[in-house]
Amino acid sequence: MAAGAASPGERVRDAERTRAEIVEVATHEFADQGYAGARVDEIAAKTRTTKRMIYYYFGGKEGLYLAVLEQAYQRIRLLEQKLDVDHLEPVEALRKLAELTFDHHEEHQDFVRLVAIENIHYAQHLLKSEVREGLAAPALEVLTRIMRRGVEAGLFRDDLDALDVHMIISSFCIFRGANRYTFRAIFDRDLLDPSLRTHQRQMIGDLVVAHVTAAPPR
């Protein structure tokens, strides 16, 4: 190997770092400008690469956008999988999961905006993802384990649907970011005001626990 030449392993790591940097910059660009408004030229200018290199790695703008979406979802799924809830009582475990989602969505407003943008496009890009099934399973696996233990302990109602519980948590946490500005314009309340955080974080836990412990309808 010539002096100063990078080894195959180093080239792979460099490629991985470059790809990760592109996705990170593109995440902010797509979240800020939307799919239609984001420009590959602008993303290239903000990274240590070129438009040609972006096309090499991702195949084009849509491929880059899809990589951004997949990573955004994979991050929250990874956090859910890492959450150690099996040693907690079911009610406390459910609260921990709701609070984790609350914290993640508050700290990652780009994720909230990307979800809103992709819904504008009827999820047409996400539907093309080859890892789409893996973006859902981890969340439901954790919830299903918690809910099964809650039912077995006689704490939770026995007609529960894990996806319903996920929807309650997700909708509350997404709403705070996605509707922050219209809510403030109409009601003069900033949903991300730090002084409201403790109250709202408690609220999502209360909501989901109330649902799973309520008497089932007759």
XYZ file of C-alpha atoms in Angstrom:
218
model
C 0.000 0.000 0.000
C 1.390 3.393 -0.962
C 2.446 5.693 1.849
C -0.470 7.842 2.985
C -3.036 5.702 1.152
C -6.138 4.866 3.171
C -6.805 1.222 4.009
C -10.086 -0.412 2.881
C -11.360 -0.199 6.456
C -10.565 3.494 6.681
C -12.290 4.159 3.369
C -15.393 2.357 4.594
C -15.417 4.405 7.807
C -14.913 7.608 5.830
C -17.817 6.671 3.574
C -20.012 5.917 6.593
C -19.102 9.236 8.218
C -19.799 11.117 5.003
C -23.136 9.393 4.535
C -24.101 10.093 8.157
C -23.166 13.764 7.789
C -25.252 14.073 4.628
C -28.277 12.503 6.331
C -27.884 14.762 9.382
C -27.747 17.938 7.293
C -30.537 16.717 5.019
C -32.736 16.020 8.058
C -32.671 19.694 9.026
C -33.074 20.821 5.419
C -36.104 18.646 4.657
C -37.695 19.430 8.036
C -37.223 23.158 7.444
C -38.028 23.394 3.746
C -40.225 20.362 3.097
C -39.621 17.766 0.423
C -40.422 20.074 -2.479
C -38.516 23.048 -1.100
C -35.309 21.274 -0.064
C -32.457 21.462 -2.574
C -29.745 18.838 -3.010
C -27.338 21.618 -4.035
C -27.912 23.330 -0.703
C -27.420 20.102 1.231
C -24.171 19.438 -0.642
C -22.972 22.968 0.100
C -23.528 22.409 3.831
C -21.585 19.137 3.881
C -18.079 18.075 2.937
C -19.293 16.559 -0.300
C -20.858 17.265 -3.701
C -24.205 16.835 -5.370
C -22.666 14.068 -7.460
C -21.569 12.235 -4.309
C -25.057 12.551 -2.792
C -26.523 10.969 -5.893
C -23.879 8.229 -5.669
C -24.824 7.388 -2.083
C -28.587 7.818 -2.273
C -29.563 7.681 -5.940
C -31.183 11.105 -5.867
C -33.281 13.460 -3.820
C -36.040 10.951 -3.088
C -33.539 8.334 -1.939
C -31.936 10.855 0.395
C -35.297 11.934 1.766
C -36.250 8.302 2.386
C -32.957 7.706 4.212
C -33.757 10.723 6.389
C -37.237 9.397 7.199
C -35.963 5.916 7.986
C -33.280 7.187 10.338
C -35.739 9.502 12.096
C -38.075 6.593 12.843
C -35.257 4.176 13.660
C -33.925 6.521 16.344
C -37.136 6.493 18.369
C -37.578 2.744 17.838
C -34.057 2.131 19.148
C -34.770 4.186 22.254
C -37.957 2.206 22.859
C -36.091 -1.082 22.571
C -33.412 0.090 25.002
C -35.971 1.148 27.605
C -35.738 -1.330 30.488
C -39.356 -1.707 31.559
C -39.613 -5.423 32.324
C -38.565 -4.952 35.955
C -41.154 -2.208 36.529
C -44.770 -2.597 37.537
C -47.006 -2.389 34.404
C -48.453 1.042 35.240
C -45.017 2.535 35.884
C -43.613 0.831 32.769
C -46.366 2.347 30.636
C -45.695 5.787 32.093
C -41.976 5.411 31.337
C -42.697 4.569 27.718
C -45.054 7.528 27.354
C -42.493 9.840 28.965
C -39.724 8.567 26.690
C -41.838 9.411 23.635
C -42.672 12.805 25.124
C -38.998 13.587 25.711
C -37.872 12.356 22.298
C -40.469 14.309 20.329
C -39.804 17.477 22.304
C -36.048 17.188 21.732
C -36.364 16.190 18.060
C -38.700 18.706 16.484
C -37.255 17.811 13.072
C -38.866 14.397 13.510
C -42.244 15.982 14.225
C -41.982 18.181 11.140
C -40.860 15.287 8.948
C -43.887 13.247 10.034
C -46.166 16.168 9.162
C -44.450 16.671 5.792
C -44.682 13.003 4.867
C -48.393 13.003 5.709
C -48.847 15.902 3.296
C -47.397 13.557 0.666
C -49.754 10.728 1.732
C -46.728 8.702 2.952
C -45.869 7.957 -0.687
C -42.149 7.944 0.096
C -42.369 5.944 3.315
C -44.432 3.299 1.550
C -41.398 2.605 -0.636
C -39.139 1.883 2.332
C -37.657 -1.609 2.379
C -37.361 -1.434 6.176
C -40.882 -0.154 6.793
C -42.010 -3.175 8.809
C -39.065 -2.716 11.151
C -40.145 0.852 11.841
C -43.325 -0.347 13.561
C -42.541 -3.648 15.259
C -40.251 -2.451 18.083
C -42.792 0.035 19.444
C -45.586 -2.515 19.480
C -43.390 -5.260 20.943
C -42.541 -3.174 24.006
C -46.138 -2.053 24.463
C -47.503 -5.559 24.018
C -45.200 -6.924 26.732
C -46.251 -4.188 29.153
C -49.936 -4.614 28.422
C -49.804 -8.404 28.694
C -48.261 -8.136 32.162
C -50.853 -5.540 33.145
C -53.724 -7.780 32.079
C -52.216 -10.822 33.804
C -51.848 -8.808 37.012
C -55.479 -7.719 36.835
C -54.479 -4.059 36.486
C -55.403 -3.433 32.851
C -58.612 -4.118 30.962
C -58.430 -7.215 28.758
C -59.782 -5.735 25.512
C -56.783 -3.528 24.765
C -55.122 -2.957 21.407
C -51.430 -2.049 21.557
C -51.780 0.107 18.457
C -54.548 2.144 20.129
C -52.257 2.824 23.081
C -49.408 3.764 20.768
C -51.761 6.140 18.943
C -52.723 7.903 22.187
C -49.081 8.447 23.149
C -47.919 9.429 19.678
C -50.807 11.790 18.931
C -50.317 13.772 22.148
C -46.564 14.061 21.679
C -46.743 14.905 17.975
C -49.501 17.474 18.545
C -47.320 19.579 20.855
C -44.795 20.228 18.098
C -46.868 19.966 14.932
C -49.533 22.376 16.182
C -47.376 24.587 18.352
C -47.659 27.760 16.302
C -51.340 27.599 15.332
C -52.247 26.696 18.920
C -50.286 29.683 20.190
C -51.829 31.997 17.581
C -55.365 30.994 18.579
C -55.066 30.314 22.323
C -51.946 32.329 23.189
C -50.294 29.283 24.759
C -46.970 27.880 23.654
C -47.216 24.102 23.993
C -43.427 23.879 24.298
C -43.227 26.493 27.043
C -40.785 25.004 29.614
C -43.074 26.046 32.457
C -45.753 23.669 31.114
C -43.448 20.711 30.553
C -43.863 18.906 33.881
C -47.638 19.285 33.739
C -47.884 17.982 30.170
C -45.479 15.109 30.778
C -47.646 14.027 33.706
C -50.743 14.483 31.568
C -49.723 11.993 28.873
C -48.961 9.392 31.522
C -52.322 10.014 33.179
C -54.168 9.776 29.859
C -52.710 6.469 28.798
C -53.006 4.898 32.243
C -56.628 6.034 32.468
C -57.351 4.331 29.152
C -55.800 0.975 30.022
C -57.303 0.831 33.510
C -60.836 2.027 32.630
C -63.676 -0.429 32.825
C -64.307 -1.925 29.363
C -67.527 -0.818 27.655
C -70.532 -3.043 28.157
